[in-house]
Short mmCIF file of C-alpha atoms and ligand atoms in Angstrom, two decimals:
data_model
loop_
_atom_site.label_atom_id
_atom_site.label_comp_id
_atom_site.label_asym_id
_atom_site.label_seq_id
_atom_site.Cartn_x
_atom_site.Cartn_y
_atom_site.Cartn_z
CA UNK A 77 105.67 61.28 100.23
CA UNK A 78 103.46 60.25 97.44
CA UNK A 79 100.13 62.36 97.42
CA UNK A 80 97.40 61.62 95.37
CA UNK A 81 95.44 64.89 96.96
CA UNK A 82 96.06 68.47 97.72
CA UNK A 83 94.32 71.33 99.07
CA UNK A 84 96.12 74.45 98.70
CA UNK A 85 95.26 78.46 99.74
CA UNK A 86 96.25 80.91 96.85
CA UNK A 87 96.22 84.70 98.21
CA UNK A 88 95.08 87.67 96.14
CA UNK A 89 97.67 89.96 95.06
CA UNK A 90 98.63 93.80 93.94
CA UNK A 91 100.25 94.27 90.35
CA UNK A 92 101.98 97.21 89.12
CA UNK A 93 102.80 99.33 92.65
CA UNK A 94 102.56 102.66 90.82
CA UNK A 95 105.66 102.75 89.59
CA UNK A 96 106.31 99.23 87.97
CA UNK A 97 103.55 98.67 85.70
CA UNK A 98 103.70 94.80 84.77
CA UNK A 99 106.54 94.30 86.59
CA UNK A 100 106.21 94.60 90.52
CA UNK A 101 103.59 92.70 92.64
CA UNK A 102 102.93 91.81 96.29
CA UNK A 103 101.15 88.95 97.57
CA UNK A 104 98.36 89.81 100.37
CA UNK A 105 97.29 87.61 103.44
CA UNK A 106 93.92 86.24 104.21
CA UNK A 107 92.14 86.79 100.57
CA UNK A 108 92.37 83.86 98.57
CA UNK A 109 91.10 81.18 96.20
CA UNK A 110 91.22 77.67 98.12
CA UNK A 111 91.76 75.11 95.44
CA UNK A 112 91.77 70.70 95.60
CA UNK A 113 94.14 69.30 92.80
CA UNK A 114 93.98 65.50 93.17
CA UNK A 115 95.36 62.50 90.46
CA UNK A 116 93.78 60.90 88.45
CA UNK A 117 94.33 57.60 86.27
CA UNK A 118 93.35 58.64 83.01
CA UNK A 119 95.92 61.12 81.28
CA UNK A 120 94.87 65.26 81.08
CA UNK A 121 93.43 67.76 82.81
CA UNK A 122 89.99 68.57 84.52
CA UNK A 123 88.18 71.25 86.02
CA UNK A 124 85.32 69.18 88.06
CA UNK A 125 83.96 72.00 89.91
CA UNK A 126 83.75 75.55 90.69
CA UNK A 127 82.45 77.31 93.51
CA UNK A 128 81.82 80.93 94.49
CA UNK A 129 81.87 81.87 90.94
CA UNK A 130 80.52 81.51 87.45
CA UNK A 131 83.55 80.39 84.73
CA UNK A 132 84.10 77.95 82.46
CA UNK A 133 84.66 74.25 83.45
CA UNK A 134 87.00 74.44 79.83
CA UNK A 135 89.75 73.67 80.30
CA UNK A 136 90.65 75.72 76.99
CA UNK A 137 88.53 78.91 78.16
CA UNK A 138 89.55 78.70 81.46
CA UNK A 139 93.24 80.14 83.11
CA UNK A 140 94.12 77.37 85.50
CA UNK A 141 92.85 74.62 82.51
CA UNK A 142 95.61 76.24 80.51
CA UNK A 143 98.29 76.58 83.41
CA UNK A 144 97.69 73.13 83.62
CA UNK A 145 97.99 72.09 80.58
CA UNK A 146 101.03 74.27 80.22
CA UNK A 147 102.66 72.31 82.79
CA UNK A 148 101.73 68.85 82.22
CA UNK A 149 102.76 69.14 78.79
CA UNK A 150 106.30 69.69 79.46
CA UNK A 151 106.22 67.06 82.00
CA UNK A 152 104.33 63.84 80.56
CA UNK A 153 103.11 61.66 82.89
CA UNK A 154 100.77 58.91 82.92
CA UNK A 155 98.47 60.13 85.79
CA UNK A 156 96.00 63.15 85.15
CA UNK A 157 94.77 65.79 87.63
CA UNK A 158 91.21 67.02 88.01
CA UNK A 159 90.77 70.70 90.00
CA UNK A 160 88.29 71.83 92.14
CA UNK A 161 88.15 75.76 92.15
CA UNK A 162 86.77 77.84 95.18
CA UNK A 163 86.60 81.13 94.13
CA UNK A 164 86.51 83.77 97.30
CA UNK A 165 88.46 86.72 94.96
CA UNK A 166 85.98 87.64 92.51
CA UNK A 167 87.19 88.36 88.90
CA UNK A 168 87.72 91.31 87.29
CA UNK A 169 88.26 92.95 91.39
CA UNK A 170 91.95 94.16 90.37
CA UNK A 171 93.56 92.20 93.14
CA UNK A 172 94.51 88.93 90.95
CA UNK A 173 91.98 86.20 90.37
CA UNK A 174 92.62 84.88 87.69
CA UNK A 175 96.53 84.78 88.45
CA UNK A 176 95.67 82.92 91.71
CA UNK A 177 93.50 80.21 89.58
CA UNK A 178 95.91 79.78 87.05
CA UNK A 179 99.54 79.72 90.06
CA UNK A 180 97.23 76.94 92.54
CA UNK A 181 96.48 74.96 89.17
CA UNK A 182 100.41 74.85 88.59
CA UNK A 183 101.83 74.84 92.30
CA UNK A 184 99.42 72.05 93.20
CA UNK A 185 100.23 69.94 90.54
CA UNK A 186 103.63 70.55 90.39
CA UNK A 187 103.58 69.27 94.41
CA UNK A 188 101.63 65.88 93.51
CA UNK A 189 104.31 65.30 90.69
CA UNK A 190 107.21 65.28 93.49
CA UNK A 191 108.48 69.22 92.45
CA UNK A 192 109.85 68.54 89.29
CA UNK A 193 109.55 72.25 88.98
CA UNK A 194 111.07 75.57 90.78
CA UNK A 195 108.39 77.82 92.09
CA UNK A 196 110.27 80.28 89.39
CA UNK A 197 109.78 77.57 86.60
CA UNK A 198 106.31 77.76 87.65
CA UNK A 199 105.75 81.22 86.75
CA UNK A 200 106.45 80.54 82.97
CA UNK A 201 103.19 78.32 82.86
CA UNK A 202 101.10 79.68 85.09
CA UNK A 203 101.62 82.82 83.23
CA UNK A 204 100.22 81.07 79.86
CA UNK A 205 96.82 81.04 82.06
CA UNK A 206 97.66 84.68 82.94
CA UNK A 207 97.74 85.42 78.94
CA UNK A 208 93.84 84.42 78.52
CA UNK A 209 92.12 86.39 80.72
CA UNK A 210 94.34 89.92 79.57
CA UNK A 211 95.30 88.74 76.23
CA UNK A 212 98.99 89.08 76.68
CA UNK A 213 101.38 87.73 79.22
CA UNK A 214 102.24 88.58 82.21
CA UNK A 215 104.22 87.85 85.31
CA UNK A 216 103.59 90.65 88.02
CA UNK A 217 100.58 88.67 89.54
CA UNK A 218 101.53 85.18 89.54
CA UNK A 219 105.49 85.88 90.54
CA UNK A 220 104.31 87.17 94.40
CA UNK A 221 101.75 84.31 94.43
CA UNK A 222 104.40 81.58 93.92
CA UNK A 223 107.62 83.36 95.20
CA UNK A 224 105.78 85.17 98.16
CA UNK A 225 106.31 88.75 99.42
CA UNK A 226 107.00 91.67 96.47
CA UNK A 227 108.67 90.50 93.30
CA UNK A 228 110.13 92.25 90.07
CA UNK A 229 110.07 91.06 87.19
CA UNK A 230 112.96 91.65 84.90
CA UNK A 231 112.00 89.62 82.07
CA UNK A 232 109.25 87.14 80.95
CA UNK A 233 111.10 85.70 78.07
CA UNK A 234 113.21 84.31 79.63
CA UNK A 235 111.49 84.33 82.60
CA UNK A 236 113.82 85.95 85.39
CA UNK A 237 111.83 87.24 88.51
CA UNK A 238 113.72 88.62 91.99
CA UNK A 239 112.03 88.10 95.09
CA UNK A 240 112.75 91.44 97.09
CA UNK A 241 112.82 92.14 100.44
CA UNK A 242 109.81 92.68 102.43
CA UNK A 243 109.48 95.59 105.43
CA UNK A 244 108.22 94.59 108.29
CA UNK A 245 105.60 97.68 108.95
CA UNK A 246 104.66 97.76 105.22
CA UNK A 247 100.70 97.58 105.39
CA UNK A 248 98.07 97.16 102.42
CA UNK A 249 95.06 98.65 102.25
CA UNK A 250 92.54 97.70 99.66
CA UNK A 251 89.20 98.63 98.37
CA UNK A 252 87.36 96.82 96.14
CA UNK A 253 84.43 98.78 94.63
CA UNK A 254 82.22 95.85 93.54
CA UNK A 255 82.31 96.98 89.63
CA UNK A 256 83.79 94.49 87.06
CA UNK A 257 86.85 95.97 85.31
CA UNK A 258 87.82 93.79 82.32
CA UNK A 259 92.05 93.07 82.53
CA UNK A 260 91.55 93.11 79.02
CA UNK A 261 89.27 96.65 78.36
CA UNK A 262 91.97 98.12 80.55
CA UNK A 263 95.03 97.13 78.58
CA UNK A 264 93.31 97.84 75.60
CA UNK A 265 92.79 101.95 76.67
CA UNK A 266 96.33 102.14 78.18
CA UNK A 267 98.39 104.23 75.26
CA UNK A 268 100.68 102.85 73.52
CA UNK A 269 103.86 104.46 73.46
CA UNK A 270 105.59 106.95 76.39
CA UNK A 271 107.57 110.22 76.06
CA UNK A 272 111.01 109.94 77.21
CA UNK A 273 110.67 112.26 79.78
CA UNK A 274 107.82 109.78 81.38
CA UNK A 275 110.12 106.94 80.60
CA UNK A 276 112.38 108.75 83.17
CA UNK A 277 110.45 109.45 85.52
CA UNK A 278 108.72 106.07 85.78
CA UNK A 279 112.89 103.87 86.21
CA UNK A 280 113.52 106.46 88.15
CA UNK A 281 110.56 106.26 91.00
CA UNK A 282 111.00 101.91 90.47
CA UNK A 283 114.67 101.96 91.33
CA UNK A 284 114.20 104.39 94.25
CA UNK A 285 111.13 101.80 95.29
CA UNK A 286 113.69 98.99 95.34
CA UNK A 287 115.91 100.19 97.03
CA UNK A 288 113.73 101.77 99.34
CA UNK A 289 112.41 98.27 100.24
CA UNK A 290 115.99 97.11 100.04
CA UNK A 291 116.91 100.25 103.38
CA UNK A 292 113.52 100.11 104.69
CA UNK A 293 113.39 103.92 103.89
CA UNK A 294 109.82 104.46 104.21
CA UNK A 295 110.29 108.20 103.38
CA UNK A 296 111.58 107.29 99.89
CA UNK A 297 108.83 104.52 99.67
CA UNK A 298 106.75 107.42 99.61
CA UNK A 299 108.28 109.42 96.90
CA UNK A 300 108.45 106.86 94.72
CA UNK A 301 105.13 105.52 94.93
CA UNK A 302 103.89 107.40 91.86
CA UNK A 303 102.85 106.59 87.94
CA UNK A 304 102.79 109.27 85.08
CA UNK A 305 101.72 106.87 82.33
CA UNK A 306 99.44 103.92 83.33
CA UNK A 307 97.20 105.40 86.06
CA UNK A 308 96.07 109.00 84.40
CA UNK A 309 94.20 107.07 82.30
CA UNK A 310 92.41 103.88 84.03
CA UNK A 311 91.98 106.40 87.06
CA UNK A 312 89.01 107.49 85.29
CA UNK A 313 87.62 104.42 85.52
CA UNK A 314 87.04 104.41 89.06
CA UNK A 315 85.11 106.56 90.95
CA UNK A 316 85.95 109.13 92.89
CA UNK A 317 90.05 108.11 92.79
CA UNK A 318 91.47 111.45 93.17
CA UNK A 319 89.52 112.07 96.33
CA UNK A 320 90.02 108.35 97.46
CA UNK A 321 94.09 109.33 96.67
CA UNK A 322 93.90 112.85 98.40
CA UNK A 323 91.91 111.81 101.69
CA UNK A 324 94.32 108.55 101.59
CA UNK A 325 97.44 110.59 101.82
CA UNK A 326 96.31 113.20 104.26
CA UNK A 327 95.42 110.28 106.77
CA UNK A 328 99.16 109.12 106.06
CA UNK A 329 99.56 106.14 103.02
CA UNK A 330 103.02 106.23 101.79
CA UNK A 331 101.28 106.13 98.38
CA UNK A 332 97.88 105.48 96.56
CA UNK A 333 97.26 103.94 93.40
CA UNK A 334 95.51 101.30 91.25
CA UNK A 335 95.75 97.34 92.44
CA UNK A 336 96.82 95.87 88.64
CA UNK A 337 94.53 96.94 86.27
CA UNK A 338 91.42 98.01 88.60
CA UNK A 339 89.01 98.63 89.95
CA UNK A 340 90.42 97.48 93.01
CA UNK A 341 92.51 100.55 94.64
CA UNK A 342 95.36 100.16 96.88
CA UNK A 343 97.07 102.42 99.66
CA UNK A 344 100.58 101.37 101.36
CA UNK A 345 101.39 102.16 105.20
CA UNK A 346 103.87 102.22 107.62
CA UNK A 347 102.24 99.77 110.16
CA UNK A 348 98.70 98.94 111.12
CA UNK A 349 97.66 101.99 113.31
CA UNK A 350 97.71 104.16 110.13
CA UNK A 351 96.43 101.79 108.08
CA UNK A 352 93.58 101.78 109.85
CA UNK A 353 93.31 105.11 109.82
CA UNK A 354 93.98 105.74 106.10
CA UNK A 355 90.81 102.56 105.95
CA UNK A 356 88.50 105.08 107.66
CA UNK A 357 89.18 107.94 105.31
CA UNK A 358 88.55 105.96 102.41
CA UNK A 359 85.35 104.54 103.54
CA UNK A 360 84.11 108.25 104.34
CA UNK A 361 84.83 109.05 100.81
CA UNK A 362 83.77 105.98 99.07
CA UNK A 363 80.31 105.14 101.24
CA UNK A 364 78.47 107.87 100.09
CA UNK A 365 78.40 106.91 96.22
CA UNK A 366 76.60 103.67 96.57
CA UNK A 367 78.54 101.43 95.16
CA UNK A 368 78.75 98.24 97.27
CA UNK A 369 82.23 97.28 98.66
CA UNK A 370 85.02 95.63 100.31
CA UNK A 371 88.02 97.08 102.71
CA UNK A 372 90.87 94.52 103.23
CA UNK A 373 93.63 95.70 105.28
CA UNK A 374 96.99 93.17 104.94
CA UNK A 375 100.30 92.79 105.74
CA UNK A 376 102.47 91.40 102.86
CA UNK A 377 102.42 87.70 102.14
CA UNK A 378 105.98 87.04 102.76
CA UNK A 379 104.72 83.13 102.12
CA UNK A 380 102.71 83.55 98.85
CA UNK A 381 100.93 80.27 98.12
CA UNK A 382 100.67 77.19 100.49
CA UNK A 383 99.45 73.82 101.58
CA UNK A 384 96.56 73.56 103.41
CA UNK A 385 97.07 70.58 106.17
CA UNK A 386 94.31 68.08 105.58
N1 HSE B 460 100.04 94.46 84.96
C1 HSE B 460 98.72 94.03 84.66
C2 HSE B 460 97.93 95.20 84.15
C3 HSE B 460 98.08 93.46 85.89
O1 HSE B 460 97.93 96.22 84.83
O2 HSE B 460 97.32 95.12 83.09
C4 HSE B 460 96.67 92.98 85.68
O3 HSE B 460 96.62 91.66 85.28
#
């Protein structure tokens, strides 16, 4: 079918996990940019419009402009493609807006040029978009986005991403304390260099989490679910986390930790009942501060990006 138009939902997602900083992500259901990508007959790209949120209609200054651009220049073709953006995950929220701009400029071109492209070609350009709004690349937003479900990724260059199996029961919950956490501020305060006994710890909690996902061993989920290097330090830059963590666990999360780089916080769950339950604890602890926010509970996005029918 030749398209000249496409309208496409691209869910908000969790990066890092705990335990695989910058390389594990899952893709969550019903939060998500909706996006129109539709040809054009002069060459190039064009953002025409953006709604819900205040960015840059530059294409150089803004991540899906570059995804774009990333794309069409390794695949020359003599139409163009103008995006319209509406933004419903807000930036800087920790749950992946700009990797959901810069994977529905990519996926939605890539569809009206006929799929030249593998949905794990993809993530090399979309992640080029990533790279502006965090100032280096990476893959651990945009890989659940376009592969759907959780994803590791092994290696950006090359890029080599595994799609991993998804529980069933597995349950998100997320709160987004309506703060603005720069990607970038928080990759700049993150040190620099780990101690080989952290080192240890940290490929020792991922490989349990894999194959924890791989036997649907929940228990082991749980023990794994942890990060001595990354979150000590952001932690502090949202408030209350250690009570948000301790009143998480005690109503039952598998784990607790920071969705990608903050201030977004997530909790995981064996099934729905206790997420809801771990939802209420950490709107107890969170209400009284004052700090306007959202609760999103989600299974995984097994899916990740899609078509929306006209
Ligand atoms: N892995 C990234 C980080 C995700 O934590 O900085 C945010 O883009």
């Amino acid at each position: 079918m030749n398209m000249s138009e496409i309208k496409i939902f691209s869910p908000a997602s969790v990066a890092n996990v705990s335990c695989g900083f910058d390389v594990l992500g899952f893709c969550l259901e019903l939060v998500g940019d909706e996006m129109i990508i539709r040809k054009t007959k002069s060459q190039g790209v064009k953002i025409t419009k953006i709604e819900g949120q205040k960015l840059p209609l530059d294409i150089k200054k803004n991540v899906a402009g570059i995804a774009a651009e990333a794309l069409v220049n390794a695949y020359p073709s003599k139409e163009g493609f103008e995006i319209e953006i509406y933004k419903k995950i807000q930036a800087g929220s920790g749950i992946g807006s700009s990797a959901a701009s810069a994977a529905g400029a990519v996926f939605g071109i890539n569809e009206l040029l006929g799929k030249p492209f593998t949905a794990h070609e993809l993530i090399g350009f979309a992640m080029e978009g990533e790279g502006l709004a965090s100032g280096s690349s990476h893959a651990d937003n945009v890989s659940p986005i376009l592969l759907g479900g959780i994803t590791l990724v092994r290696s950006i260059k090359p890029v080599d991403v595994i799609k991993l199996p998804c529980p069933k029961e597995l349950t998100a919950v997320i709160l987004h304390p309506k703060i603005e956490l720069k990607t970038f501020h928080a990759r700049e305060i993150i040190k620099k260099n780990v101690s080989l006994e952290k080192a240890i710890q940290q490929w020792g909690n991922l490989g349990a989490f894999i194959s924890a996902l791989f036997n649907e061993d929940y228990e082991l989920m749980s023990r794994s679910l942890k990060d001595e290097i990354v979150e000590p330090v952001r932690s502090l830059l949202i408030p209350e986390f250690k009570l948000l963590k301790k009143a998480s666990i005690n109503a039952g999360a598998l784990g607790f930790g920071i969705s990608g780089s903050g201030p977004s916080v997530f909790a995981l769950t064996k099934g729905k009942d206790i997420a809801n339950k771990v939802s209420q604890a950490i709107v107890e602890v969170f209400s009284p501060i004052g700090i306007d926010f959202e609760i999103h509970i989600s299974t995984i996005n097994n899916q990740g990006i899609e078509i929306i029918p006209n």
